[in-house]
């Protein structure tokens, strides 16, 4: 699974992030947000557009592929 890891300069509300088209789930880890995309969707463009529209600064944005073990741990943690 591909996860988008994004860090904003400003405070972001999780409910607002979840409303972005193509986002399946959002988890905060420290100052970063882990964004799970819906299958077959790349949300980076929607995320960047949303940040600009809301006057937010993205400090970092990267795509990360989860290993099978990480995917299993994520599934069992959220159950």
mmCIF file of N, CA, C and O in Angstrom:
data_model
loop_
_atom_site.group_PDB
_atom_site.id
_atom_site.type_symbol
_atom_site.label_atom_id
_atom_site.label_comp_id
_atom_site.label_asym_id
_atom_site.label_seq_id
_atom_site.Cartn_x
_atom_site.Cartn_y
_atom_site.Cartn_z
ATOM 1 N N UNK A 1 0.839 -1.195 0.000
ATOM 2 C CA UNK A 1 0.000 0.000 0.000
ATOM 3 C C UNK A 1 0.872 1.243 0.000
ATOM 4 O O UNK A 1 1.893 1.290 0.649
ATOM 5 N N UNK A 2 0.389 2.248 -0.714
ATOM 6 C CA UNK A 2 1.099 3.527 -0.728
ATOM 7 C C UNK A 2 0.463 4.483 0.268
ATOM 8 O O UNK A 2 -0.755 4.613 0.325
ATOM 9 N N UNK A 3 1.306 5.114 1.050
ATOM 10 C CA UNK A 3 0.889 6.095 2.048
ATOM 11 C C UNK A 3 1.565 7.413 1.691
ATOM 12 O O UNK A 3 2.732 7.438 1.310
ATOM 13 N N UNK A 4 0.837 8.494 1.822
ATOM 14 C CA UNK A 4 1.418 9.821 1.647
ATOM 15 C C UNK A 4 1.756 10.344 3.038
ATOM 16 O O UNK A 4 0.918 10.331 3.935
ATOM 17 N N UNK A 5 2.993 10.786 3.215
ATOM 18 C CA UNK A 5 3.430 11.364 4.482
ATOM 19 C C UNK A 5 3.588 12.861 4.248
ATOM 20 O O UNK A 5 4.349 13.280 3.375
ATOM 21 N N UNK A 6 2.828 13.660 4.994
ATOM 22 C CA UNK A 6 2.850 15.104 4.797
ATOM 23 C C UNK A 6 3.012 15.812 6.138
ATOM 24 O O UNK A 6 2.492 15.358 7.153
ATOM 25 N N UNK A 7 3.778 16.881 6.105
ATOM 26 C CA UNK A 7 3.958 17.698 7.302
ATOM 27 C C UNK A 7 3.631 19.144 6.938
ATOM 28 O O UNK A 7 4.118 19.671 5.944
ATOM 29 N N UNK A 8 2.758 19.747 7.741
ATOM 30 C CA UNK A 8 2.343 21.131 7.532
ATOM 31 C C UNK A 8 3.027 22.038 8.546
ATOM 32 O O UNK A 8 3.311 21.612 9.664
ATOM 33 N N UNK A 9 3.242 23.276 8.168
ATOM 34 C CA UNK A 9 3.807 24.268 9.080
ATOM 35 C C UNK A 9 2.776 24.644 10.141
ATOM 36 O O UNK A 9 3.092 24.815 11.313
ATOM 37 N N UNK A 10 1.511 24.746 9.726
ATOM 38 C CA UNK A 10 0.438 25.142 10.629
ATOM 39 C C UNK A 10 -0.303 23.916 11.182
ATOM 40 O O UNK A 10 -0.140 22.799 10.700
ATOM 41 N N UNK A 11 -1.129 24.165 12.177
ATOM 42 C CA UNK A 11 -1.981 23.126 12.744
ATOM 43 C C UNK A 11 -3.093 22.776 11.756
ATOM 44 O O UNK A 11 -3.688 23.656 11.144
ATOM 45 N N UNK A 12 -3.349 21.479 11.608
ATOM 46 C CA UNK A 12 -4.373 20.998 10.683
ATOM 47 C C UNK A 12 -5.362 20.140 11.455
ATOM 48 O O UNK A 12 -4.978 19.369 12.330
ATOM 49 N N UNK A 13 -6.641 20.263 11.103
ATOM 50 C CA UNK A 13 -7.696 19.478 11.744
ATOM 51 C C UNK A 13 -7.913 18.199 10.928
ATOM 52 O O UNK A 13 -8.094 18.254 9.713
ATOM 53 N N UNK A 14 -7.891 17.054 11.605
ATOM 54 C CA UNK A 14 -8.006 15.766 10.924
ATOM 55 C C UNK A 14 -9.301 15.657 10.116
ATOM 56 O O UNK A 14 -9.307 15.110 9.012
ATOM 57 N N UNK A 15 -10.396 16.178 10.633
ATOM 58 C CA UNK A 15 -11.679 16.096 9.925
ATOM 59 C C UNK A 15 -11.612 16.813 8.574
ATOM 60 O O UNK A 15 -12.205 16.370 7.592
ATOM 61 N N UNK A 16 -10.863 17.907 8.516
ATOM 62 C CA UNK A 16 -10.715 18.646 7.260
ATOM 63 C C UNK A 16 -9.901 17.838 6.252
ATOM 64 O O UNK A 16 -10.238 17.804 5.061
ATOM 65 N N UNK A 17 -8.850 17.182 6.710
ATOM 66 C CA UNK A 17 -8.034 16.349 5.822
ATOM 67 C C UNK A 17 -8.848 15.205 5.233
ATOM 68 O O UNK A 17 -8.711 14.871 4.063
ATOM 69 N N UNK A 18 -9.693 14.592 6.050
ATOM 70 C CA UNK A 18 -10.484 13.442 5.604
ATOM 71 C C UNK A 18 -11.487 13.801 4.514
ATOM 72 O O UNK A 18 -11.961 12.920 3.808
ATOM 73 N N UNK A 19 -11.811 15.088 4.374
ATOM 74 C CA UNK A 19 -12.776 15.517 3.366
ATOM 75 C C UNK A 19 -12.166 15.654 1.970
ATOM 76 O O UNK A 19 -12.882 15.812 0.999
ATOM 77 N N UNK A 20 -10.838 15.588 1.868
ATOM 78 C CA UNK A 20 -10.170 15.731 0.577
ATOM 79 C C UNK A 20 -10.471 14.508 -0.283
ATOM 80 O O UNK A 20 -10.365 13.368 0.181
ATOM 81 N N UNK A 21 -10.812 14.754 -1.532
ATOM 82 C CA UNK A 21 -11.159 13.689 -2.464
ATOM 83 C C UNK A 21 -10.026 12.675 -2.609
ATOM 84 O O UNK A 21 -8.878 13.049 -2.807
ATOM 85 N N UNK A 22 -10.357 11.390 -2.475
ATOM 86 C CA UNK A 22 -9.385 10.321 -2.670
ATOM 87 C C UNK A 22 -8.739 9.804 -1.402
ATOM 88 O O UNK A 22 -8.014 8.813 -1.428
ATOM 89 N N UNK A 23 -9.006 10.461 -0.268
ATOM 90 C CA UNK A 23 -8.393 10.037 0.994
ATOM 91 C C UNK A 23 -9.279 9.000 1.680
ATOM 92 O O UNK A 23 -10.476 9.192 1.855
ATOM 93 N N UNK A 24 -8.649 7.900 2.062
ATOM 94 C CA UNK A 24 -9.349 6.801 2.725
ATOM 95 C C UNK A 24 -9.266 6.918 4.245
ATOM 96 O O UNK A 24 -10.239 6.713 4.954
ATOM 97 N N UNK A 25 -8.048 7.252 4.741
ATOM 98 C CA UNK A 25 -7.851 7.339 6.182
ATOM 99 C C UNK A 25 -6.685 8.282 6.483
ATOM 100 O O UNK A 25 -5.781 8.433 5.673
ATOM 101 N N UNK A 26 -6.717 8.882 7.666
ATOM 102 C CA UNK A 26 -5.674 9.819 8.086
ATOM 103 C C UNK A 26 -5.250 9.487 9.515
ATOM 104 O O UNK A 26 -6.093 9.271 10.380
ATOM 105 N N UNK A 27 -3.935 9.426 9.740
ATOM 106 C CA UNK A 27 -3.388 9.164 11.063
ATOM 107 C C UNK A 27 -2.283 10.176 11.335
ATOM 108 O O UNK A 27 -1.464 10.440 10.455
ATOM 109 N N UNK A 28 -2.265 10.721 12.536
ATOM 110 C CA UNK A 28 -1.199 11.665 12.888
ATOM 111 C C UNK A 28 -0.099 10.926 13.639
ATOM 112 O O UNK A 28 -0.376 10.144 14.551
ATOM 113 N N UNK A 29 1.143 11.169 13.228
ATOM 114 C CA UNK A 29 2.316 10.628 13.922
ATOM 115 C C UNK A 29 3.269 11.777 14.175
ATOM 116 O O UNK A 29 3.955 12.236 13.255
ATOM 117 N N UNK A 30 3.281 12.270 15.382
ATOM 118 C CA UNK A 30 4.108 13.427 15.710
ATOM 119 C C UNK A 30 3.634 14.650 14.939
ATOM 120 O O UNK A 30 2.456 14.994 14.987
ATOM 121 N N UNK A 31 4.540 15.284 14.190
ATOM 122 C CA UNK A 31 4.171 16.452 13.390
ATOM 123 C C UNK A 31 3.726 16.083 11.976
ATOM 124 O O UNK A 31 3.392 16.951 11.185
ATOM 125 N N UNK A 32 3.754 14.796 11.664
ATOM 126 C CA UNK A 32 3.410 14.338 10.319
ATOM 127 C C UNK A 32 2.044 13.673 10.287
ATOM 128 O O UNK A 32 1.557 13.166 11.292
ATOM 129 N N UNK A 33 1.467 13.692 9.102
ATOM 130 C CA UNK A 33 0.194 13.015 8.851
ATOM 131 C C UNK A 33 0.439 11.883 7.869
ATOM 132 O O UNK A 33 1.098 12.069 6.851
ATOM 133 N N UNK A 34 -0.078 10.695 8.179
ATOM 134 C CA UNK A 34 -0.003 9.558 7.276
ATOM 135 C C UNK A 34 -1.362 9.449 6.600
ATOM 136 O O UNK A 34 -2.386 9.286 7.263
ATOM 137 N N UNK A 35 -1.359 9.572 5.288
ATOM 138 C CA UNK A 35 -2.611 9.607 4.539
ATOM 139 C C UNK A 35 -2.705 8.371 3.668
ATOM 140 O O UNK A 35 -1.872 8.147 2.785
ATOM 141 N N UNK A 36 -3.725 7.565 3.948
ATOM 142 C CA UNK A 36 -3.977 6.374 3.147
ATOM 143 C C UNK A 36 -4.918 6.770 2.009
ATOM 144 O O UNK A 36 -5.970 7.364 2.236
ATOM 145 N N UNK A 37 -4.509 6.437 0.802
ATOM 146 C CA UNK A 37 -5.286 6.794 -0.380
ATOM 147 C C UNK A 37 -6.279 5.688 -0.717
ATOM 148 O O UNK A 37 -6.032 4.522 -0.413
ATOM 149 N N UNK A 38 -7.359 6.051 -1.373
ATOM 150 C CA UNK A 38 -8.263 5.046 -1.913
ATOM 151 C C UNK A 38 -7.540 4.327 -3.042
ATOM 152 O O UNK A 38 -6.641 4.897 -3.670
ATOM 153 N N UNK A 39 -7.908 3.082 -3.300
ATOM 154 C CA UNK A 39 -7.246 2.283 -4.331
ATOM 155 C C UNK A 39 -7.254 2.990 -5.680
ATOM 156 O O UNK A 39 -8.281 3.504 -6.117
ATOM 157 N N UNK A 40 -6.093 3.026 -6.321
ATOM 158 C CA UNK A 40 -5.969 3.602 -7.649
ATOM 159 C C UNK A 40 -5.971 5.119 -7.705
ATOM 160 O O UNK A 40 -6.063 5.707 -8.770
ATOM 161 N N UNK A 41 -5.866 5.776 -6.545
ATOM 162 C CA UNK A 41 -5.915 7.239 -6.490
ATOM 163 C C UNK A 41 -4.589 7.781 -5.954
ATOM 164 O O UNK A 41 -4.030 7.232 -5.014
ATOM 165 N N UNK A 42 -4.097 8.850 -6.554
ATOM 166 C CA UNK A 42 -2.927 9.563 -6.040
ATOM 167 C C UNK A 42 -3.439 10.923 -5.556
ATOM 168 O O UNK A 42 -3.851 11.755 -6.350
ATOM 169 N N UNK A 43 -3.445 11.131 -4.250
ATOM 170 C CA UNK A 43 -4.065 12.324 -3.659
ATOM 171 C C UNK A 43 -3.133 13.523 -3.542
ATOM 172 O O UNK A 43 -3.542 14.579 -3.074
ATOM 173 N N UNK A 44 -1.892 13.393 -3.977
ATOM 174 C CA UNK A 44 -0.927 14.481 -3.777
ATOM 175 C C UNK A 44 -1.382 15.795 -4.414
ATOM 176 O O UNK A 44 -1.251 16.857 -3.807
ATOM 177 N N UNK A 45 -1.939 15.732 -5.611
ATOM 178 C CA UNK A 45 -2.404 16.961 -6.259
ATOM 179 C C UNK A 45 -3.585 17.565 -5.495
ATOM 180 O O UNK A 45 -3.620 18.777 -5.253
ATOM 181 N N UNK A 46 -4.552 16.734 -5.098
ATOM 182 C CA UNK A 46 -5.697 17.228 -4.322
ATOM 183 C C UNK A 46 -5.244 17.802 -2.986
ATOM 184 O O UNK A 46 -5.766 18.818 -2.525
ATOM 185 N N UNK A 47 -4.277 17.159 -2.365
ATOM 186 C CA UNK A 47 -3.760 17.608 -1.074
ATOM 187 C C UNK A 47 -3.062 18.959 -1.202
ATOM 188 O O UNK A 47 -3.282 19.866 -0.397
ATOM 189 N N UNK A 48 -2.258 19.108 -2.239
ATOM 190 C CA UNK A 48 -1.557 20.375 -2.465
ATOM 191 C C UNK A 48 -2.544 21.503 -2.761
ATOM 192 O O UNK A 48 -2.422 22.610 -2.211
ATOM 193 N N UNK A 49 -3.522 21.229 -3.604
ATOM 194 C CA UNK A 49 -4.552 22.230 -3.933
ATOM 195 C C UNK A 49 -5.308 22.653 -2.676
ATOM 196 O O UNK A 49 -5.536 23.834 -2.432
ATOM 197 N N UNK A 50 -5.678 21.691 -1.842
ATOM 198 C CA UNK A 50 -6.400 21.966 -0.600
ATOM 199 C C UNK A 50 -5.554 22.843 0.327
ATOM 200 O O UNK A 50 -6.059 23.784 0.927
ATOM 201 N N UNK A 51 -4.250 22.534 0.415
ATOM 202 C CA UNK A 51 -3.359 23.319 1.279
ATOM 203 C C UNK A 51 -3.293 24.769 0.812
ATOM 204 O O UNK A 51 -3.387 25.697 1.619
ATOM 205 N N UNK A 52 -3.161 24.976 -0.505
ATOM 206 C CA UNK A 52 -3.105 26.336 -1.052
ATOM 207 C C UNK A 52 -4.406 27.080 -0.776
ATOM 208 O O UNK A 52 -4.400 28.233 -0.334
ATOM 209 N N UNK A 53 -5.544 26.414 -1.006
ATOM 210 C CA UNK A 53 -6.854 27.040 -0.787
ATOM 211 C C UNK A 53 -7.072 27.425 0.675
ATOM 212 O O UNK A 53 -7.836 28.331 0.978
ATOM 213 N N UNK A 54 -6.409 26.714 1.588
ATOM 214 C CA UNK A 54 -6.576 26.969 3.025
ATOM 215 C C UNK A 54 -5.380 27.692 3.643
ATOM 216 O O UNK A 54 -5.226 27.701 4.869
ATOM 217 N N UNK A 55 -4.541 28.290 2.780
ATOM 218 C CA UNK A 55 -3.374 29.061 3.233
ATOM 219 C C UNK A 55 -2.469 28.272 4.179
ATOM 220 O O UNK A 55 -1.984 28.799 5.183
ATOM 221 N N UNK A 56 -2.244 26.995 3.842
ATOM 222 C CA UNK A 56 -1.377 26.133 4.634
ATOM 223 C C UNK A 56 -0.069 25.904 3.892
ATOM 224 O O UNK A 56 -0.049 25.830 2.667
ATOM 225 N N UNK A 57 1.011 25.793 4.635
ATOM 226 C CA UNK A 57 2.323 25.538 4.052
ATOM 227 C C UNK A 57 2.687 24.075 4.269
ATOM 228 O O UNK A 57 2.698 23.598 5.405
ATOM 229 N N UNK A 58 2.993 23.373 3.180
ATOM 230 C CA UNK A 58 3.456 21.992 3.274
ATOM 231 C C UNK A 58 4.971 22.023 3.439
ATOM 232 O O UNK A 58 5.684 22.548 2.594
ATOM 233 N N UNK A 59 5.456 21.469 4.565
ATOM 234 C CA UNK A 59 6.897 21.430 4.814
ATOM 235 C C UNK A 59 7.545 20.228 4.138
ATOM 236 O O UNK A 59 8.681 20.310 3.699
ATOM 237 N N UNK A 60 6.833 19.121 4.093
ATOM 238 C CA UNK A 60 7.340 17.948 3.389
ATOM 239 C C UNK A 60 6.164 17.119 2.892
ATOM 240 O O UNK A 60 5.093 17.106 3.499
ATOM 241 N N UNK A 61 6.394 16.442 1.773
ATOM 242 C CA UNK A 61 5.357 15.608 1.151
ATOM 243 C C UNK A 61 6.077 14.483 0.422
ATOM 244 O O UNK A 61 6.889 14.736 -0.468
ATOM 245 N N UNK A 62 5.819 13.251 0.851
ATOM 246 C CA UNK A 62 6.472 12.124 0.189
ATOM 247 C C UNK A 62 5.548 10.915 0.161
ATOM 248 O O UNK A 62 4.637 10.787 0.981
ATOM 249 N N UNK A 63 5.809 10.062 -0.795
ATOM 250 C CA UNK A 63 5.038 8.836 -0.961
ATOM 251 C C UNK A 63 5.857 7.693 -0.379
ATOM 252 O O UNK A 63 7.053 7.578 -0.639
ATOM 253 N N UNK A 64 5.211 6.865 0.432
ATOM 254 C CA UNK A 64 5.897 5.766 1.101
ATOM 255 C C UNK A 64 5.111 4.487 0.837
ATOM 256 O O UNK A 64 3.886 4.472 0.965
ATOM 257 N N UNK A 65 5.794 3.443 0.469
ATOM 258 C CA UNK A 65 5.156 2.143 0.280
ATOM 259 C C UNK A 65 5.331 1.326 1.547
ATOM 260 O O UNK A 65 6.453 1.182 2.047
ATOM 261 N N UNK A 66 4.222 0.829 2.071
ATOM 262 C CA UNK A 66 4.286 0.015 3.282
ATOM 263 C C UNK A 66 4.660 -1.414 2.917
ATOM 264 O O UNK A 66 4.191 -1.947 1.918
ATOM 265 N N UNK A 67 5.480 -2.021 3.750
ATOM 266 C CA UNK A 67 5.817 -3.426 3.577
ATOM 267 C C UNK A 67 4.609 -4.267 3.993
ATOM 268 O O UNK A 67 3.665 -3.767 4.611
ATOM 269 N N UNK A 68 4.643 -5.526 3.668
ATOM 270 C CA UNK A 68 3.553 -6.433 4.067
ATOM 271 C C UNK A 68 3.401 -6.426 5.594
ATOM 272 O O UNK A 68 2.297 -6.408 6.107
ATOM 273 N N UNK A 69 4.518 -6.433 6.314
ATOM 274 C CA UNK A 69 4.475 -6.440 7.774
ATOM 275 C C UNK A 69 3.844 -5.162 8.318
ATOM 276 O O UNK A 69 2.997 -5.208 9.208
ATOM 277 N N UNK A 70 4.233 -4.011 7.770
ATOM 278 C CA UNK A 70 3.658 -2.733 8.201
ATOM 279 C C UNK A 70 2.163 -2.679 7.904
ATOM 280 O O UNK A 70 1.376 -2.203 8.718
ATOM 281 N N UNK A 71 1.765 -3.197 6.749
ATOM 282 C CA UNK A 71 0.346 -3.222 6.381
ATOM 283 C C UNK A 71 -0.439 -4.075 7.373
ATOM 284 O O UNK A 71 -1.514 -3.703 7.825
ATOM 285 N N UNK A 72 0.107 -5.247 7.731
ATOM 286 C CA UNK A 72 -0.555 -6.129 8.685
ATOM 287 C C UNK A 72 -0.677 -5.459 10.049
ATOM 288 O O UNK A 72 -1.733 -5.496 10.679
ATOM 289 N N UNK A 73 0.403 -4.824 10.501
ATOM 290 C CA UNK A 73 0.376 -4.146 11.799
ATOM 291 C C UNK A 73 -0.653 -3.024 11.799
ATOM 292 O O UNK A 73 -1.379 -2.847 12.770
ATOM 293 N N UNK A 74 -0.743 -2.278 10.700
ATOM 294 C CA UNK A 74 -1.709 -1.193 10.609
ATOM 295 C C UNK A 74 -3.132 -1.742 10.666
ATOM 296 O O UNK A 74 -3.990 -1.211 11.341
ATOM 297 N N UNK A 75 -3.370 -2.840 9.945
ATOM 298 C CA UNK A 75 -4.705 -3.443 9.947
ATOM 299 C C UNK A 75 -5.097 -3.956 11.327
ATOM 300 O O UNK A 75 -6.216 -3.771 11.777
ATOM 301 N N UNK A 76 -4.166 -4.617 12.007
ATOM 302 C CA UNK A 76 -4.493 -5.194 13.315
ATOM 303 C C UNK A 76 -4.586 -4.130 14.396
ATOM 304 O O UNK A 76 -5.312 -4.303 15.378
ATOM 305 N N UNK A 77 -3.878 -3.012 14.228
ATOM 306 C CA UNK A 77 -3.956 -1.909 15.190
ATOM 307 C C UNK A 77 -5.295 -1.213 15.126
ATOM 308 O O UNK A 77 -5.851 -0.798 16.116
ATOM 309 N N UNK A 78 -5.834 -1.039 13.914
ATOM 310 C CA UNK A 78 -7.054 -0.261 13.746
ATOM 311 C C UNK A 78 -8.307 -1.099 13.957
ATOM 312 O O UNK A 78 -9.405 -0.606 13.919
ATOM 313 N N UNK A 79 -8.152 -2.403 14.203
ATOM 314 C CA UNK A 79 -9.313 -3.280 14.417
ATOM 315 C C UNK A 79 -9.687 -3.336 15.872
ATOM 316 O O UNK A 79 -8.950 -3.110 16.745
#
